[in-house]
Coordinates of C-alpha atoms and ligand atoms in Angstrom, one line a residue:
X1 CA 0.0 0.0 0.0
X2 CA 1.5 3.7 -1.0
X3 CA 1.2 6.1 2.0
X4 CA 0.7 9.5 1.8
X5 CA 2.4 11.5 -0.9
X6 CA 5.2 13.1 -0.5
X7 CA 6.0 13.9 -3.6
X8 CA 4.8 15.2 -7.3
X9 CA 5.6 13.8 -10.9
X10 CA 4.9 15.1 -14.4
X11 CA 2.8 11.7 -15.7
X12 CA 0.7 11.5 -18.7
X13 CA -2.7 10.3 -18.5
X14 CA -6.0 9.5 -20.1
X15 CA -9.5 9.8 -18.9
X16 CA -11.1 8.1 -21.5
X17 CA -9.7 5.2 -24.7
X18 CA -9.3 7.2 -28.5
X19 CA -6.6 8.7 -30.3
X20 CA -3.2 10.0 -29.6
X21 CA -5.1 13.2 -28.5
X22 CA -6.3 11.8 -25.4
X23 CA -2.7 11.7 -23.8
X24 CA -2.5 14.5 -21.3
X25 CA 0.2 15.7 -18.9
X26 CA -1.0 15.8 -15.3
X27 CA 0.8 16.1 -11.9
X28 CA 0.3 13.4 -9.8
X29 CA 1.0 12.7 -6.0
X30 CA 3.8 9.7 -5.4
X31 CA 4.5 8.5 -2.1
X32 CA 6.4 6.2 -0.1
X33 CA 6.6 2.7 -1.4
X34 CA 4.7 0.0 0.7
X35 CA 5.5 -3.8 1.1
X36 CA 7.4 -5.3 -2.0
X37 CA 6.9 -1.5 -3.5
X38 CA 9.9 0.4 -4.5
X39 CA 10.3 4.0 -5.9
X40 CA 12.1 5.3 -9.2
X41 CA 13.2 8.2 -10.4
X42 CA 13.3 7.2 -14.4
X43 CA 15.7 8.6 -16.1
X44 CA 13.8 7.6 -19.6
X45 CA 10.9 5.5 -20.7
X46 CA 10.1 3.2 -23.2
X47 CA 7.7 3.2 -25.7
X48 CA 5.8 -0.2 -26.9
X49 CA 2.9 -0.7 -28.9
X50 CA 0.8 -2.0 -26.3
X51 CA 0.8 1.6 -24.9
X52 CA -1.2 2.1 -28.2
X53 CA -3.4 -0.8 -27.3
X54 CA -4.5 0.4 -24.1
X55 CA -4.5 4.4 -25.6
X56 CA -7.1 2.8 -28.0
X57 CA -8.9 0.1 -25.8
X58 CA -8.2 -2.9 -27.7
X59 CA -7.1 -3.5 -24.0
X60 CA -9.8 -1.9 -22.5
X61 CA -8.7 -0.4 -18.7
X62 CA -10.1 1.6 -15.7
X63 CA -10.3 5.1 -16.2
X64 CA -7.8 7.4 -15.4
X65 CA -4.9 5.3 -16.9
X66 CA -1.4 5.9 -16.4
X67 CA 0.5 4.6 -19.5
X68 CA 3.8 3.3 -20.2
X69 CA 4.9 -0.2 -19.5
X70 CA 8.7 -0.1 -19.4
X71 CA 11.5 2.7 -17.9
X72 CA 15.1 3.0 -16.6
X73 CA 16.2 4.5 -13.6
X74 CA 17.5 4.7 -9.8
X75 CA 15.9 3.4 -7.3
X76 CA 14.7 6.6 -4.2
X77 CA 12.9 4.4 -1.3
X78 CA 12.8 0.7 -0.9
X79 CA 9.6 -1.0 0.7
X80 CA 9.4 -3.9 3.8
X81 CA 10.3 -7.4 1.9
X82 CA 12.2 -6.0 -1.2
X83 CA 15.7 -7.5 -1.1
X84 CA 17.1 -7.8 -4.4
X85 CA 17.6 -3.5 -4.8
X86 CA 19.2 -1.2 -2.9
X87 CA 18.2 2.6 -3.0
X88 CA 21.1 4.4 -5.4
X89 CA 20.6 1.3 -7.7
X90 CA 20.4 1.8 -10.7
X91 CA 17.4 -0.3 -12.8
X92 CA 15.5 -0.9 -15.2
X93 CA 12.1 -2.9 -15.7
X94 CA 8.9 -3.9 -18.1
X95 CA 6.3 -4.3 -15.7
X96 CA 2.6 -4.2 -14.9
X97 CA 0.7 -1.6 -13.7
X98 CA 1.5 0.6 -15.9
X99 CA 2.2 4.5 -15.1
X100 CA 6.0 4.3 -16.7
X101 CA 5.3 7.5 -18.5
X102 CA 6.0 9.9 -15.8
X103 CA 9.3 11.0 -13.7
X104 CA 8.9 9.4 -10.7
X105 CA 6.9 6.9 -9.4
X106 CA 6.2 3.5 -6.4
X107 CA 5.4 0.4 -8.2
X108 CA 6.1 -3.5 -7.6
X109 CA 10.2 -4.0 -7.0
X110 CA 9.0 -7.4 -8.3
X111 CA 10.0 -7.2 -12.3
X112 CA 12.3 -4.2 -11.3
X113 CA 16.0 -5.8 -12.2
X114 CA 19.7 -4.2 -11.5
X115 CA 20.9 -2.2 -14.3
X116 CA 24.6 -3.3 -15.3
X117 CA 27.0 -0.5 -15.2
X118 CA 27.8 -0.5 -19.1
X119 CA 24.4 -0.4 -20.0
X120 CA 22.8 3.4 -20.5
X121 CA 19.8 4.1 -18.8
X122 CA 18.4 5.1 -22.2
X123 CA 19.2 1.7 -23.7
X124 CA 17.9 -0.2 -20.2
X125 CA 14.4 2.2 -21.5
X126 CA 14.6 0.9 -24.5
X127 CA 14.9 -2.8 -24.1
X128 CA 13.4 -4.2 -21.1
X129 CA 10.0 -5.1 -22.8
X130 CA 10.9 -6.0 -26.6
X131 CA 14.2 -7.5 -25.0
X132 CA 12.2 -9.8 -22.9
X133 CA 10.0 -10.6 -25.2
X134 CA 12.0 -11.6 -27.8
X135 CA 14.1 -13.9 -25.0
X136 CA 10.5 -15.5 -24.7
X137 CA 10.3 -16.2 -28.0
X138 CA 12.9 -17.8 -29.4
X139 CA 14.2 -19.1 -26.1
X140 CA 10.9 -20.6 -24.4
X141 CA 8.3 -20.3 -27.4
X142 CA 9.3 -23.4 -29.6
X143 CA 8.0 -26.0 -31.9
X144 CA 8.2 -29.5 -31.2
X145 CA 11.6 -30.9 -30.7
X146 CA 13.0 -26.9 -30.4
X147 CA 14.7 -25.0 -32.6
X148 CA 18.4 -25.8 -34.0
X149 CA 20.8 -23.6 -35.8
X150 CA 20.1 -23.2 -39.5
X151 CA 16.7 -23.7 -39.0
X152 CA 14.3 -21.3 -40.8
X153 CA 11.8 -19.0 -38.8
X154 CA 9.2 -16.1 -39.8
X155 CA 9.4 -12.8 -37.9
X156 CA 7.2 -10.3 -38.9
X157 CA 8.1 -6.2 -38.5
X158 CA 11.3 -7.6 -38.2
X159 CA 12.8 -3.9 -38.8
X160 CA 10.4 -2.4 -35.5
X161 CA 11.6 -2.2 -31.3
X162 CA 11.0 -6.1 -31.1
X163 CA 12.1 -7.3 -34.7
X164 CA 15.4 -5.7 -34.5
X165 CA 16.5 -7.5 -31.6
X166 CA 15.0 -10.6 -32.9
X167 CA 17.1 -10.3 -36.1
X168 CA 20.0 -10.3 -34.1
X169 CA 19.7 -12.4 -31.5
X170 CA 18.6 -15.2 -34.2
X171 CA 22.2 -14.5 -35.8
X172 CA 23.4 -15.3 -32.8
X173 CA 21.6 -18.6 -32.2
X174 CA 21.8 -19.1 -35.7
X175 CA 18.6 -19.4 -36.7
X176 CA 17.7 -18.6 -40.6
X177 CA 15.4 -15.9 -39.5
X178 CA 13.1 -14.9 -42.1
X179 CA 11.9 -11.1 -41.5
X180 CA 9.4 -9.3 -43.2
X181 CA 8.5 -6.1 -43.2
X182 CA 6.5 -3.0 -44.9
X183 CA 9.5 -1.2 -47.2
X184 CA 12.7 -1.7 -48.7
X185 CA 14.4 0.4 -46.8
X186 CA 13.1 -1.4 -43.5
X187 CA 13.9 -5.0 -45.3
X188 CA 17.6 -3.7 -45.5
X189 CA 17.9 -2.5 -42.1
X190 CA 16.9 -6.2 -41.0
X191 CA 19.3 -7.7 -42.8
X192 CA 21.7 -5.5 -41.6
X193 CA 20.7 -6.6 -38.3
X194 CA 21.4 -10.1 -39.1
X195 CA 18.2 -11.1 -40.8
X196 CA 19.4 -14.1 -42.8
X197 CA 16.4 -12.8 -45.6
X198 CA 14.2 -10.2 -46.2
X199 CA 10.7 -9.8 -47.6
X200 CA 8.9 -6.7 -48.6
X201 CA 5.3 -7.6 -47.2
X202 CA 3.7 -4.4 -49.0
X203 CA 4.9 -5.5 -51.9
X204 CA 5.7 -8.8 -52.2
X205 CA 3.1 -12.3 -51.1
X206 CA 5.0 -13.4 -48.7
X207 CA 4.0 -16.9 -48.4
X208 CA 5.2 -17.2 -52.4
X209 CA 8.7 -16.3 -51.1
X210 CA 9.0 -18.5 -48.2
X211 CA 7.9 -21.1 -49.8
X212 CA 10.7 -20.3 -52.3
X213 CA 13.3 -19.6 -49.7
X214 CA 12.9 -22.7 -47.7
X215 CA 12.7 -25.0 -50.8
X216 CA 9.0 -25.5 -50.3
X217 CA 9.2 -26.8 -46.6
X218 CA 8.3 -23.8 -44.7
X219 CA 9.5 -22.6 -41.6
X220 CA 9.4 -24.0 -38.3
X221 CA 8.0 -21.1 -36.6
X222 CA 6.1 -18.0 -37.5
X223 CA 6.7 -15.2 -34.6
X224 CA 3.4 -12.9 -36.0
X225 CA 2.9 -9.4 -33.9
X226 CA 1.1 -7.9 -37.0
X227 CA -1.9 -9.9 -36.3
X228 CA -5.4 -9.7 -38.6
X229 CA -3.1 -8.8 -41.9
X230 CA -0.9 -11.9 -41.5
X231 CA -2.2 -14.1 -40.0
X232 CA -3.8 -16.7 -42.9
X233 CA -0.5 -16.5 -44.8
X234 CA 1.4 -17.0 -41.8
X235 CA -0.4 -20.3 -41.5
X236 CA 0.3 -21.0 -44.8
X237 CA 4.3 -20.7 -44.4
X238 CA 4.4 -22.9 -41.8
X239 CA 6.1 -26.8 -42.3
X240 CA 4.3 -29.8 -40.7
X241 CA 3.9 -29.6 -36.9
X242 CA 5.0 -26.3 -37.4
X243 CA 3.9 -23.2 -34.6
X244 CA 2.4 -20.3 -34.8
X245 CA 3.2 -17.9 -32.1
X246 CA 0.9 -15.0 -32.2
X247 CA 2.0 -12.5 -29.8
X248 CA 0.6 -9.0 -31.0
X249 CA -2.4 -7.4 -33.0
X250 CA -0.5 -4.0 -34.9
X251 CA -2.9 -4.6 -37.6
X252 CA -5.8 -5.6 -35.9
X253 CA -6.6 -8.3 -33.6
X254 CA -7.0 -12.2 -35.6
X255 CA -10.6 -13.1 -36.3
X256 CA -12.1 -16.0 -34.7
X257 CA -10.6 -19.1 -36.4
X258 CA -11.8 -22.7 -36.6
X259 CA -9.4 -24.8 -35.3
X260 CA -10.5 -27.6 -38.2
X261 CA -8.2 -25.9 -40.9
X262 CA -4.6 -26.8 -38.8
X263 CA -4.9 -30.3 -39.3
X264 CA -5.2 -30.4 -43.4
X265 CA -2.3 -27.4 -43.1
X266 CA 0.2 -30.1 -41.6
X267 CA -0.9 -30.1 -38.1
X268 CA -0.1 -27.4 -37.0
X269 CA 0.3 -25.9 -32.9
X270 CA -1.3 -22.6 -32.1
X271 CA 0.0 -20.6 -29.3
X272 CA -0.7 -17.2 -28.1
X273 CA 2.1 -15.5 -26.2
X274 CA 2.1 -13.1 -23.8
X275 CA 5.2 -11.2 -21.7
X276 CA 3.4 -11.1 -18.5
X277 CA 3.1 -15.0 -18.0
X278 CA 6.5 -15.5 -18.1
X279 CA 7.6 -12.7 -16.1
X280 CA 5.1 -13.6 -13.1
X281 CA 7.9 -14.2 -11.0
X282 CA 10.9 -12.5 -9.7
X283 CA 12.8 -15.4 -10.4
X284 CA 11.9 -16.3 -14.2
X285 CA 12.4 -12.4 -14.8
X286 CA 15.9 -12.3 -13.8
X287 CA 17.2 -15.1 -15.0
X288 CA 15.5 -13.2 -18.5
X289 CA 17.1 -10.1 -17.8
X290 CA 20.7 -11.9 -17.2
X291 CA 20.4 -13.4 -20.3
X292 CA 19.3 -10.5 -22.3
X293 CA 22.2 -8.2 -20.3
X294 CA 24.2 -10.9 -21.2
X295 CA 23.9 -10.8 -25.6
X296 CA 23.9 -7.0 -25.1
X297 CA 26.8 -6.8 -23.2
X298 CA 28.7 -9.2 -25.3
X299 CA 27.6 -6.5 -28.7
X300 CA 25.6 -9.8 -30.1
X301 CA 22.7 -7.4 -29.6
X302 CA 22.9 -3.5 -30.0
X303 CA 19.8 -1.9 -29.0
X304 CA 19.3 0.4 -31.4
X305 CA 17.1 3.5 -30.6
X306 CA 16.0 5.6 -33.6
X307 CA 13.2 7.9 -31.8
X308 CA 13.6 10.2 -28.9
X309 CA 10.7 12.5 -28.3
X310 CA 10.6 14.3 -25.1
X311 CA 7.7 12.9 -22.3
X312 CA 5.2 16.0 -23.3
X313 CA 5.6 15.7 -26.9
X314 CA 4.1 11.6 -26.3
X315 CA 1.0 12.0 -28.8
X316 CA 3.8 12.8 -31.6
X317 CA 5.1 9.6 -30.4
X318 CA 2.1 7.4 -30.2
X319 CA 1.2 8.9 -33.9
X320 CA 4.9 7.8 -35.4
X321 CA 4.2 4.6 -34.1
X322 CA 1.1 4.1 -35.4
X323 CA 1.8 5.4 -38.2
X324 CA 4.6 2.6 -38.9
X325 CA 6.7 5.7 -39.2
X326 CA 9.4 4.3 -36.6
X327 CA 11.9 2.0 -36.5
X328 CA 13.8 0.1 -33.7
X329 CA 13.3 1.2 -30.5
X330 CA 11.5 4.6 -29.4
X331 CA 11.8 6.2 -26.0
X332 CA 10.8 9.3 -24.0
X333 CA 12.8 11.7 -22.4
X334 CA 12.7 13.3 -19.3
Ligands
NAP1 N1 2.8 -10.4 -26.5 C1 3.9 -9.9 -26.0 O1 4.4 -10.4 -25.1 C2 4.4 -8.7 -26.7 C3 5.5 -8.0 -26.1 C4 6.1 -6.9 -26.8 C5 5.6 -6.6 -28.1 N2 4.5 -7.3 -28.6 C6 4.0 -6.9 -29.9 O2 5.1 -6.9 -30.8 C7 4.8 -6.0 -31.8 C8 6.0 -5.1 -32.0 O3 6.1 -4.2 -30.9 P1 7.0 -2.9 -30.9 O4 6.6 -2.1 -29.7 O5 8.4 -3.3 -31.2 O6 6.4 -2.1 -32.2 P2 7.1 -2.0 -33.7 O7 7.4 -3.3 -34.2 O8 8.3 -1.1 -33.5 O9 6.0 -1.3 -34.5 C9 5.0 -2.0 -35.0 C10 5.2 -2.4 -36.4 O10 4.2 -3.3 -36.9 C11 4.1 -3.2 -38.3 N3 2.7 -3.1 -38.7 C12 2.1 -3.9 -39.6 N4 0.9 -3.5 -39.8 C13 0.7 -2.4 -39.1 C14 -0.5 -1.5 -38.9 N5 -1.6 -1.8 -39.5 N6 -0.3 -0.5 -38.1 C15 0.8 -0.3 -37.4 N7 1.9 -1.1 -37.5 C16 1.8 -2.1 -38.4 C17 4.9 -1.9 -38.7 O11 6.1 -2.4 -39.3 P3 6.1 -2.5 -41.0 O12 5.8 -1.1 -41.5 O13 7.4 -3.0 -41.3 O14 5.0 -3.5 -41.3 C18 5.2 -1.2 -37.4 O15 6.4 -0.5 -37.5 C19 3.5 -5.3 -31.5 O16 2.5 -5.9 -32.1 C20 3.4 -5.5 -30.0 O17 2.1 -5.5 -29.5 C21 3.9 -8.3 -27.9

């Protein structure tokens, strides 16, 4: 439980789910962090497109909402029970509730990790969430019998926050990851990153050319975060026993299915992801985090951050987003 404040912070809010234009800059009351609570002073904040799902209310939320899922910073106060952070620390997190978008602020110390020295606190911003996520992915969300260097996988937006450090930390598995995304100059910056090829979705069928890379036998994974535009082809690239992990709805969320049409397919698994299951405990989300510090540290992944917009300028944010404007990471300043 918070106690009474003691404090103000600069937060941006909405009262009510619509358009960019909803996100407001209030001052709000923060206060001393109760059991398993800590407090943070960010020093950025990350931007992620679920911000844009619960702006919209695809995820629909109790009004007023604080936003922002993901931020980097040192830690002010430490509450009764919280042993893994000191206050001075320096820390990083992607966490529920959200409220990240603000300068201060008492949450759960729970999913709140150690920052390593070498590691900026605009990069910790940055990566926490699409860093996680994609350590989910290709390290805990895997077909039948796993996944083996040289084998092919599907990763759409491979040139946004998340696909970028997909690309990369595919290389370094070495995985033939397969990324598509919506222009050639966002194909090329995937392959730069280490995607092993490249399809121009807005351009190109994509099924056509997987089929084509992999020699007809499809991949043994599709990685789909564009949702309702992909999703039937993304079936379609798939190889016997193959898996589709959905984990995100950019385009729209996926239409009710039947699941009659994955057996004539090849048999195929359907799973849909989420962050939050597998951080649910402080133990599975540091032993993430380590491995994530770990291929950033090492330079097998470079966080690569192409937007900065400053905390009150977040509807410009939100609108680059949506806009598929962006690429890599974005974050806020403070
Ligand atoms: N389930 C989870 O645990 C989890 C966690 C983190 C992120 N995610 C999901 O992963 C995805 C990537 O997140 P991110 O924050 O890194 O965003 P992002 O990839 O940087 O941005 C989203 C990208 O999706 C593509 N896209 C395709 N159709 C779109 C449309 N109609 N409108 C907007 N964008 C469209 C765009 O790339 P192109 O122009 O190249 O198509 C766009 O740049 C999101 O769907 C997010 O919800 C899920």
């Amino acid at each position: 439980m918070t106690t009474l404040a003691t404090f103000t912070s600069r937060a941006i809010q909405i009262s009510q789910h619509g358009g960019p234009e909803q996100l407001t800059l209030v001052q709000q009351p923060v206060g001393e962090p109760g059991p398993g609570q800590i407090r943070i002073r960010h020093h950025a904040v990350g931007l992620n497109f679920i911000d844009v799902y619960q702006r919209s209310g695809l995820y629909p939320a109790a009004m007023p909402l604080s936003l922002g899922m993901e931020g980097a910073g040192v830690i002010e106060a430490v509450g009764p029970g919280v042993t893994h952070l000191e206050v001075g620390d320096r820390a990083a997190y992607a966490s529920a509730p959200p409220g990240s978008y603000c300068d201060l602020r008492v949450m759960p110390a729970q999913c709140v990790c150690k920052l390593p020295d070498a590691i900026s606190f605009d990069t910790g911003a940055a990566m926490m969430l699409k860093g996680l996520t994609v350590q989910y992915l290709l390290k805990r969300t895997l077909p039948q019998g796993g996944l083996h260097a040289g084998d092919f996988v599907l990763f759409h937006a491979a040139a946004g926050g998340v696909g970028l450090i997909a690309c990369q930390w595919a290389r370094a598995l070495g995985l033939q990851l397969i990324g598509t995304a919506g222009s050639d100059a966002k194909c090329a910056l995937a392959k730069a990153h280490g995607a092993a090829h490249v399809i121009n979705y807005a351009t190109d069928d994509f099924r056509a050319r997987v089929r084509e890379i992999t020699g007809g036998a499809g991949v043994k994974v599709v990685y789909d975060s564009v949702g309702r535009d992909t999703w039937d082809g993304s079936l379609d690239c798939l190889a016997p026993f193959g898996l589709m992990a959905s984990f995100g709805n950019a385009s729209g969320p996926v239409p009710a299915f039947a699941p009659g049409l994955l057996g004539p397919k090849g048999s195929l698994y359907v799973t849909r992801q989420t962050l939050f299951t597998h951080i649910s405990s402080r133990e599975s989300t540091q032993a993430m985090a380590d491995d994530l510090f770990g291929v950033v540290l090492s330079g097998q992944v470079h966080i690569r951050i192409d937007q900065r917009f400053a905390l009150e300028d977040v509807q410009a944010a939100h609108r680059a987003l949506e806009a598929r404007q962006t690429t890599g990471c974005t974050i806020l300043t403070l």
